mmCIF file of C-alpha atoms in Angstrom:
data_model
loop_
_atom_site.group_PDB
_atom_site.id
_atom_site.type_symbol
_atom_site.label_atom_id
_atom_site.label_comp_id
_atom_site.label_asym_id
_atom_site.label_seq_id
_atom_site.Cartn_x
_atom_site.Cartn_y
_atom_site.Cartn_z
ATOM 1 C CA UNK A 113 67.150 -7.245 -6.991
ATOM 2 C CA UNK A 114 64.742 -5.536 -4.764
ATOM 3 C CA UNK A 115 63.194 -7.561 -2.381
ATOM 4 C CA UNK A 116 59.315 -7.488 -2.243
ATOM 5 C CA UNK A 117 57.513 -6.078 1.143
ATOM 6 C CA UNK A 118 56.381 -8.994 3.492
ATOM 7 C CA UNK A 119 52.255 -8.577 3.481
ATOM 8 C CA UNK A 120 51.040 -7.458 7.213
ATOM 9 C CA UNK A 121 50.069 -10.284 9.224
ATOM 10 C CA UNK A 122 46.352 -10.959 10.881
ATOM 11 C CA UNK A 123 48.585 -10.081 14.299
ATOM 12 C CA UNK A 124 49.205 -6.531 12.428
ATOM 13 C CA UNK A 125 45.927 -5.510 10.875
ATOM 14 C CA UNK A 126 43.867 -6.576 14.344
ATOM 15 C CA UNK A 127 46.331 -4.245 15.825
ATOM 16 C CA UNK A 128 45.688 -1.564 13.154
ATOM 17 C CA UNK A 129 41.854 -1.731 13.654
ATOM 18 C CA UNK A 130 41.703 -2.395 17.870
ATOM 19 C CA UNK A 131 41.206 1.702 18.211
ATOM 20 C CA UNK A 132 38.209 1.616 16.028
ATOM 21 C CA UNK A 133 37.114 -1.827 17.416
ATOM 22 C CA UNK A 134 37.065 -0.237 20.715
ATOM 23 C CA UNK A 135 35.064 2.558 20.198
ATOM 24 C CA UNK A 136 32.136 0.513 18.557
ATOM 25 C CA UNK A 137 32.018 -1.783 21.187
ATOM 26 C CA UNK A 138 32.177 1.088 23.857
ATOM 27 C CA UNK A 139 30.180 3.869 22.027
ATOM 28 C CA UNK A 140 27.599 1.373 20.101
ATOM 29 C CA UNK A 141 27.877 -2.034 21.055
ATOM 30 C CA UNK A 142 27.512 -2.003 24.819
ATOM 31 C CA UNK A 143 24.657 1.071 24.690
ATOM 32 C CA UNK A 144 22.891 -0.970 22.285
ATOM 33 C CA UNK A 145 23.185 -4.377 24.939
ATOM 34 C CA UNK A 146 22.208 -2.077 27.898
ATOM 35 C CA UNK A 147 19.403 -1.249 25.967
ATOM 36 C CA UNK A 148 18.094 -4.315 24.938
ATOM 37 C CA UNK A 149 18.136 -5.319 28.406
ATOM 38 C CA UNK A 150 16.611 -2.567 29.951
ATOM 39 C CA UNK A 151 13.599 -3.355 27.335
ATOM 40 C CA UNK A 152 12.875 -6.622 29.332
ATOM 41 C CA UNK A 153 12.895 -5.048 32.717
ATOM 42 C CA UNK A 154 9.279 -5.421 34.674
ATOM 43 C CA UNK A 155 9.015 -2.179 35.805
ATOM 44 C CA UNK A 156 8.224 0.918 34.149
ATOM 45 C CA UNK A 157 10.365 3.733 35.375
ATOM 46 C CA UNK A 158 13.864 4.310 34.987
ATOM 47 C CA UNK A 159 14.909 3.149 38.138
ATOM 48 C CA UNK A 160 13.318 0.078 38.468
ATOM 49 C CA UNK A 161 16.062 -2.462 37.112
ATOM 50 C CA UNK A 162 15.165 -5.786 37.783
ATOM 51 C CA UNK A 163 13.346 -8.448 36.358
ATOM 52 C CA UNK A 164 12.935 -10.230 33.287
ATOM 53 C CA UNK A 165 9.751 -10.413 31.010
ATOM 54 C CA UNK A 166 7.914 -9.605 27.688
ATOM 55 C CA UNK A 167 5.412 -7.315 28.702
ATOM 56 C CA UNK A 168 6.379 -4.267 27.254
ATOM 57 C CA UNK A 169 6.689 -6.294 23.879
ATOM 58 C CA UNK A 170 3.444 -7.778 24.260
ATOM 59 C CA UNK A 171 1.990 -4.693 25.053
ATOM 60 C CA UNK A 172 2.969 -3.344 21.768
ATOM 61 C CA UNK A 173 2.604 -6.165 19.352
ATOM 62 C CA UNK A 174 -0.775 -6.762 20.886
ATOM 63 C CA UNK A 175 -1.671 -3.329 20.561
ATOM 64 C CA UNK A 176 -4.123 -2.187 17.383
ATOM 65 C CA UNK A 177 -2.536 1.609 17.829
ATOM 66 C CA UNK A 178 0.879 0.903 18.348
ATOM 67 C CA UNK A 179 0.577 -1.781 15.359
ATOM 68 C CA UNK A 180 -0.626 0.730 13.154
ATOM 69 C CA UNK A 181 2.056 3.612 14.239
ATOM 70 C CA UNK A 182 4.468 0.831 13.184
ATOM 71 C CA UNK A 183 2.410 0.250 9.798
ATOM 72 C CA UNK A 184 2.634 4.015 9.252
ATOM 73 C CA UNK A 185 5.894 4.787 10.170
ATOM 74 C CA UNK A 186 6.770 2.189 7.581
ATOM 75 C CA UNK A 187 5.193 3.373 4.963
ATOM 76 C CA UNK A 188 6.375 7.345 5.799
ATOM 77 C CA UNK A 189 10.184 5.378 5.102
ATOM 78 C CA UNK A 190 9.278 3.550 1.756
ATOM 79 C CA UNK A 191 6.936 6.887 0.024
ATOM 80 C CA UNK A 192 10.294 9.059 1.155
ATOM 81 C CA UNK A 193 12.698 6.561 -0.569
ATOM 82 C CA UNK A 194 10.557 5.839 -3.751
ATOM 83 C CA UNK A 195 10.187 9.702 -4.343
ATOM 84 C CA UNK A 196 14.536 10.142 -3.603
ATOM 85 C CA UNK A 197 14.803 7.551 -6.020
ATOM 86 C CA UNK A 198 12.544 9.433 -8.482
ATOM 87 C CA UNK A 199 14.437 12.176 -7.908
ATOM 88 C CA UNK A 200 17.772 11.284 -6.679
ATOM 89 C CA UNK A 201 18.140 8.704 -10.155
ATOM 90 C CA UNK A 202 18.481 11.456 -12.873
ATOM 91 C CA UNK A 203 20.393 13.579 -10.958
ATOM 92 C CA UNK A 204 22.882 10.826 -9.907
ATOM 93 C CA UNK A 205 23.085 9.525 -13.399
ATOM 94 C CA UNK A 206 23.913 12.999 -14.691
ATOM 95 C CA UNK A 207 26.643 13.572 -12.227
ATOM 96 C CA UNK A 208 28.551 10.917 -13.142
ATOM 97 C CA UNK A 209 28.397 11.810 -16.781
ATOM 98 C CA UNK A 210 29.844 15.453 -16.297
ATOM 99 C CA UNK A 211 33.849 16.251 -16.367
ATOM 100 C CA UNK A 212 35.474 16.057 -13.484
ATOM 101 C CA UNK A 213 35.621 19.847 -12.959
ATOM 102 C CA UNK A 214 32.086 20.483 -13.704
ATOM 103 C CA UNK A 215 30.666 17.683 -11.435
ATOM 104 C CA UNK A 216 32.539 19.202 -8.545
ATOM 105 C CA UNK A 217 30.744 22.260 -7.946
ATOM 106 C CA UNK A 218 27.368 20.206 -8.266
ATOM 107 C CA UNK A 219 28.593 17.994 -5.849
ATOM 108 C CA UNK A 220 29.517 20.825 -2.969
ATOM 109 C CA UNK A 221 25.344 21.462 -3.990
ATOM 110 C CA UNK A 222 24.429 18.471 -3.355
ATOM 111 C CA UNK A 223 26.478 17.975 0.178
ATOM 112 C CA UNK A 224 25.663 21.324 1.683
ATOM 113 C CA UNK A 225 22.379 20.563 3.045
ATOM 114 C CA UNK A 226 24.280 17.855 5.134
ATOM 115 C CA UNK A 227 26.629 20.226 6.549
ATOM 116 C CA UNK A 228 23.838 22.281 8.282
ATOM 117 C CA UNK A 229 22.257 21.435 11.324
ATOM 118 C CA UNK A 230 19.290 19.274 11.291
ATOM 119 C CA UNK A 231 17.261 21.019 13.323
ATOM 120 C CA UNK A 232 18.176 24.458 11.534
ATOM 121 C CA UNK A 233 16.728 22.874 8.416
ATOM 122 C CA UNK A 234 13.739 21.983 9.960
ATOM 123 C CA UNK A 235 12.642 25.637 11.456
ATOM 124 C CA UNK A 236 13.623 26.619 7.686
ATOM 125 C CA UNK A 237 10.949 24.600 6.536
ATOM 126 C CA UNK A 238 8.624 25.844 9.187
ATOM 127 C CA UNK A 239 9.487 29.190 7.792
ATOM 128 C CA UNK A 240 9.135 28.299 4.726
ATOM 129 C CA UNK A 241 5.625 26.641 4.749
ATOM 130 C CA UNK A 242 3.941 28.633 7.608
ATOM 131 C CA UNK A 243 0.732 30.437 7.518
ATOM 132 C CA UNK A 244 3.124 33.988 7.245
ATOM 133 C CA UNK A 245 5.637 32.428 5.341
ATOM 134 C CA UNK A 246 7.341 32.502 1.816
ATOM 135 C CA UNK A 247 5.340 29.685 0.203
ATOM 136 C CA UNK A 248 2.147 31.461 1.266
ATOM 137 C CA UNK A 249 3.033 35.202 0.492
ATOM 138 C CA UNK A 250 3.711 33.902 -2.835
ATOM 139 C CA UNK A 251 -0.038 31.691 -3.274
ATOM 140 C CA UNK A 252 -1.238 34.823 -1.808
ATOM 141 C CA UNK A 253 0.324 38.179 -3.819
ATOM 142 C CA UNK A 254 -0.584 35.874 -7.242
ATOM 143 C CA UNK A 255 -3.947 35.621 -6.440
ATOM 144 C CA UNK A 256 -3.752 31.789 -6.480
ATOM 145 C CA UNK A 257 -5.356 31.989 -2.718
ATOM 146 C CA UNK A 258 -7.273 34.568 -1.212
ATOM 147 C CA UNK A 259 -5.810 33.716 2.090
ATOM 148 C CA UNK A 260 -2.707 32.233 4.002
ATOM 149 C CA UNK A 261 -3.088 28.098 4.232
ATOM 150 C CA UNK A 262 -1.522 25.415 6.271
ATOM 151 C CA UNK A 263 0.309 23.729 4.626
ATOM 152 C CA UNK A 264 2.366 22.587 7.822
ATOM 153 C CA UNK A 265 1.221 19.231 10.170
ATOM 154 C CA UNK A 266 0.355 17.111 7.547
ATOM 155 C CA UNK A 267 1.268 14.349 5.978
ATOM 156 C CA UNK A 268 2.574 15.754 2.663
ATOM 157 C CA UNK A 269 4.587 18.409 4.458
ATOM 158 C CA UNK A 270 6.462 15.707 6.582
ATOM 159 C CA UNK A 271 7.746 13.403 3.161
ATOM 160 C CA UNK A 272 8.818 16.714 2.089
ATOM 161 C CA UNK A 273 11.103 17.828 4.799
ATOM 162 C CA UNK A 274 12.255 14.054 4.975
ATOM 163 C CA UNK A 275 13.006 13.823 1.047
ATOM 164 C CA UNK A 276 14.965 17.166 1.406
ATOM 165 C CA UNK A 277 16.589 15.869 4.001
ATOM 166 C CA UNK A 278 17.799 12.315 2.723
ATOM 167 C CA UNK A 279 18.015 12.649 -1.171
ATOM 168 C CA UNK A 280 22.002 13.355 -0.974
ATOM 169 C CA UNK A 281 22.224 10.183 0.115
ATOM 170 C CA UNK A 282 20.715 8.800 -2.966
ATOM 171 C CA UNK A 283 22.063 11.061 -5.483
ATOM 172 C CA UNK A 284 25.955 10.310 -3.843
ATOM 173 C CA UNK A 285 24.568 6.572 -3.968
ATOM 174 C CA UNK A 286 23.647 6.288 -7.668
ATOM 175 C CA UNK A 287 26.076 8.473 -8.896
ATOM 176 C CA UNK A 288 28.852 6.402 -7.410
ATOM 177 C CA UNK A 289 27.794 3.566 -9.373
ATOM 178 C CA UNK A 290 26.956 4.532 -12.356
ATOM 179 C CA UNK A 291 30.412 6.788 -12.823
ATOM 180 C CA UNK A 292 31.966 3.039 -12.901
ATOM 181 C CA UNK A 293 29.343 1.900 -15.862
ATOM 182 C CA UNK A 294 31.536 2.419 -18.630
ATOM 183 C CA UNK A 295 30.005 4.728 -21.632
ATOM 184 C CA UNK A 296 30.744 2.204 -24.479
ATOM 185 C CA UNK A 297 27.792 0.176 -23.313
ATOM 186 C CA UNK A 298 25.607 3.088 -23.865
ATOM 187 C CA UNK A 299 27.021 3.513 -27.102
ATOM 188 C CA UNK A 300 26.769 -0.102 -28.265
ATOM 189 C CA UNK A 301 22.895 -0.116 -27.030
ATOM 190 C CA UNK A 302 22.290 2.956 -29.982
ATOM 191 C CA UNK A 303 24.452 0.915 -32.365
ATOM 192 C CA UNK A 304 21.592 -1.728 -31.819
ATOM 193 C CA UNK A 305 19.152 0.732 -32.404
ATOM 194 C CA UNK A 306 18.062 0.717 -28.879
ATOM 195 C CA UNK A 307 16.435 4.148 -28.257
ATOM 196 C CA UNK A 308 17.175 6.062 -24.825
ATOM 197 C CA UNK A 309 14.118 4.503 -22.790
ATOM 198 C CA UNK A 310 15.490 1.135 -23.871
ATOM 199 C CA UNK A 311 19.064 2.095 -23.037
ATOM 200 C CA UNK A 312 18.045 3.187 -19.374
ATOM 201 C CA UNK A 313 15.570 0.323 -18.587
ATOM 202 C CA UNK A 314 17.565 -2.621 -20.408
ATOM 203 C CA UNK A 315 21.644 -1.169 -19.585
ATOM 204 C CA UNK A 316 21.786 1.083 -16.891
ATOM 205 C CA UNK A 317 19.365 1.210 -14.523
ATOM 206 C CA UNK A 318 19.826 -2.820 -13.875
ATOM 207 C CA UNK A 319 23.489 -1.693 -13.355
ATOM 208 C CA UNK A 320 23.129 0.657 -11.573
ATOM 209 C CA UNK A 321 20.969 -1.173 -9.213
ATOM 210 C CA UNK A 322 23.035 -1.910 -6.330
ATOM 211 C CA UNK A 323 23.711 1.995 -6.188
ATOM 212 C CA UNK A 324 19.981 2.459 -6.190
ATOM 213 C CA UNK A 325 19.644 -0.404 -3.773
ATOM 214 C CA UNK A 326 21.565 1.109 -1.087
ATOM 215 C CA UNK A 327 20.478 4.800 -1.500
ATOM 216 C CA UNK A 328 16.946 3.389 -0.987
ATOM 217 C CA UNK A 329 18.004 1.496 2.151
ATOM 218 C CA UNK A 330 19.688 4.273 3.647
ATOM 219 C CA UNK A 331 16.636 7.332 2.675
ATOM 220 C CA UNK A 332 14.238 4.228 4.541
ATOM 221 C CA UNK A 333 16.696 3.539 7.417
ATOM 222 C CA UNK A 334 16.648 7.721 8.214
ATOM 223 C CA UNK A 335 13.050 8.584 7.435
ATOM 224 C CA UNK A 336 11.662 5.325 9.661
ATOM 225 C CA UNK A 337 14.365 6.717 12.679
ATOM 226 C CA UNK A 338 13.370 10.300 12.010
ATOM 227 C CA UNK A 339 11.632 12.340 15.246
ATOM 228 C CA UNK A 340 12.381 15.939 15.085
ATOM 229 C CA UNK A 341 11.204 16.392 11.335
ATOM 230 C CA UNK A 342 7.290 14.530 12.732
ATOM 231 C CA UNK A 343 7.548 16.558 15.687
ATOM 232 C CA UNK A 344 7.949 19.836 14.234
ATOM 233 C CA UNK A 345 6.384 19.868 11.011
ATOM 234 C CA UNK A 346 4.289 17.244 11.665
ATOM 235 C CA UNK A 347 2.380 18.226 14.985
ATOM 236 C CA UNK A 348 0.431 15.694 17.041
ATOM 237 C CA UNK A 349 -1.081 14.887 13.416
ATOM 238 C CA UNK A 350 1.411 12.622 12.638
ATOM 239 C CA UNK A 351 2.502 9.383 14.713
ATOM 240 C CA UNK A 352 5.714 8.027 14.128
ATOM 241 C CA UNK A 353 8.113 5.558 16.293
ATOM 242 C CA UNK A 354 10.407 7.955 16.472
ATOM 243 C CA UNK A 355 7.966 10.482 17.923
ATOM 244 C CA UNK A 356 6.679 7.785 20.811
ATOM 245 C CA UNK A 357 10.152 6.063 21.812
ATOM 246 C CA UNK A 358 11.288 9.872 22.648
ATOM 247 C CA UNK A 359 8.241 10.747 24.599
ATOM 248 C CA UNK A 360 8.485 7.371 26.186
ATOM 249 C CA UNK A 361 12.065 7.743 27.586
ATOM 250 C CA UNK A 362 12.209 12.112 27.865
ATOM 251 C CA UNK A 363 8.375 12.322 29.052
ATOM 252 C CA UNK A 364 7.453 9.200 30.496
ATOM 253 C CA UNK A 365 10.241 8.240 31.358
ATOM 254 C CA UNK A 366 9.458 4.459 30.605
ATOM 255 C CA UNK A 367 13.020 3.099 29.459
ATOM 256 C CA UNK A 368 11.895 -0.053 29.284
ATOM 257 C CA UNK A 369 8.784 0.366 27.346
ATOM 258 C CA UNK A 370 10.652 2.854 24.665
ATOM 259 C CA UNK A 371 13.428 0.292 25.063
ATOM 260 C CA UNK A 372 11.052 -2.366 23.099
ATOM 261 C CA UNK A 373 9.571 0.218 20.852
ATOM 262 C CA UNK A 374 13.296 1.298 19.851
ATOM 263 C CA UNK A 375 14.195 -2.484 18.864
ATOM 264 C CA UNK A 376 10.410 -3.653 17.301
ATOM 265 C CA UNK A 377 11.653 -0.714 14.949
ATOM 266 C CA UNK A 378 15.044 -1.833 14.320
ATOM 267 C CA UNK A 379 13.789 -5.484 13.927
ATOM 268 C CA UNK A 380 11.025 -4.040 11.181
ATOM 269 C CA UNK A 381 13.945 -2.331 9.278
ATOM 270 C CA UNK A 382 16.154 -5.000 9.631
ATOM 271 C CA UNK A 383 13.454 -7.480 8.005
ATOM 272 C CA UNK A 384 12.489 -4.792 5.327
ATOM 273 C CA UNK A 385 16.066 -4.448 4.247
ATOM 274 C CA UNK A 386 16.930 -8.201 3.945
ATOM 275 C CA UNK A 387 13.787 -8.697 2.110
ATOM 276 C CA UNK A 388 14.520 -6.084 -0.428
ATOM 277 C CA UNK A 389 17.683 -7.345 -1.007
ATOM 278 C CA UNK A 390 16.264 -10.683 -1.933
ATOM 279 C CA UNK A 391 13.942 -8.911 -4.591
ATOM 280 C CA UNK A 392 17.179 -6.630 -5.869
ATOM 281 C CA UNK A 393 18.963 -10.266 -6.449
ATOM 282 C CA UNK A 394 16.331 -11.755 -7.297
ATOM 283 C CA UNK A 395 15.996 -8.975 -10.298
ATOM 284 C CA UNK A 396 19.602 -8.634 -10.903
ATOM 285 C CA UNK A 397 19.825 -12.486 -11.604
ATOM 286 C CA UNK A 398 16.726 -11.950 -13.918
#
């Protein structure tokens, strides 16, 4: 008789994982402590290190501009996700119902734009959408406009570039899911005379919401963290935190002030995911 193989001990598997433990707490963990500490410090330079107090938080929560950069960033994150899941839903669900060898060359479609740099995409899009570029030759040689527009530093252009940029997250997302919602339940919806609408609103789309659920949370996570796409194709036009906690810490260079801004935005996504997550279980146990 062979003899089964012992199952690795807790001993064994926290010595399997200490290399990857390590490098979170060194390359994540600790930055992310230094940083919330630095947030309290009274001063406002780099240098000044010392001190404990709420001012800088104060200063921003008290603050009718900041608040409303906050407010705006927010909503920038939750227009970009609603649109990928628009978008990002169809495609998904039709990925997952192709063969195997037909859903692989979609896929290496669907991941390149994640393979090139970010900031190469972005100049593409300012290519793409300025006053000499191709979206304006084109209005221009068809006699929709008489002349070049600007269609750059504005608010449409930046959900855009960000809904470029993050829909492979959702479309990977959904069609994850979905691939492991078995067919037959499709099928037996018809065999109840349940027409396609009903199909998709009553089978699949409430199982495939927890890939839907995540895709959104990561698109919002991105776009609300995003500062190169506002800077760029925004302009001064657009305020985002992203924007601010960079020229806080590269321009200012007031650490601790883009220190608080950096985790009033992490404690806004943080409290936007959990509460969409109690609506998603909320509607799945519904």
């Amino acid at each position: 008789m062979q003899s089964t193989p012992a199952k690795p001990g807790r001993e064994c598997l926290l010595l399997l994982i200490s290399p990857l433990l390590a490098i979170l707490i060194a390359f994540l963990v600790l930055p992310l402590v230094w940083l919330f500490r630095a947030s309290f410090y009274t001063g406002e330079g780099f240098v000044e290190r010392s001190g404990f107090s709420l001012a800088h938080y104060e200063h921003f929560l008290f603050d009718a501009y900041y608040l409303s950069v906050l407010v705006e960033t927010l909503l920038y994150g939750v227009v970009t996700a609603v649109v990928c899941a628009l978008i990002g839903f169809p495609v998904g669900y039709s990925l997952a119902r192709l063969a195997p060898a037909r859903r692989r060359w979609r896929m290496i479609i669907v991941i390149l734009p994640l393979t090139l740099s970010l900031v190469v995409v972005v100049f593409g899009w300012v290519a793409v959408l300025g006053r000499s570029g191709l979206v304006n030759s084109i209005l221009v040689a068809s006699g929709l406009f008489d002349s070049p527009k600007t269609l750059l530093f504005n608010k449409t252009a930046v959900v855009v570039v960000l809904v470029q940029q993050t829909i492979p997250f959702m479309i990977l997302s959904v069609m994850s899911v979905v691939a492991q919602i078995d067919p037959v339940l499709e099928h037996a919806a018809a065999n109840l005379r349940a027409n396609r609408f009903v199909t998709l609103t009553r089978v699949v789309i409430p199982l495939a919401a927890p890939g839907i659920l995540a895709g959104f949370v990561l698109v919002f996570v991105i776009a609300i963290s995003a500062f190169i796409t506002p800077m760029l194709v925004g302009g001064s036009r657009i305020r985002m935190m992203g924007s601010f906690i960079y020229e806080q810490m590269m321009s200012s260079m007031n650490w601790s002030f883009g220190a608080a801004m950096a985790f009033i935005i992490l404690g806004a996504g943080l409290l936007f995911t959990a509460l969409l997550n109690a609506l998603a279980r909320r509607f799945v146990r519904r």
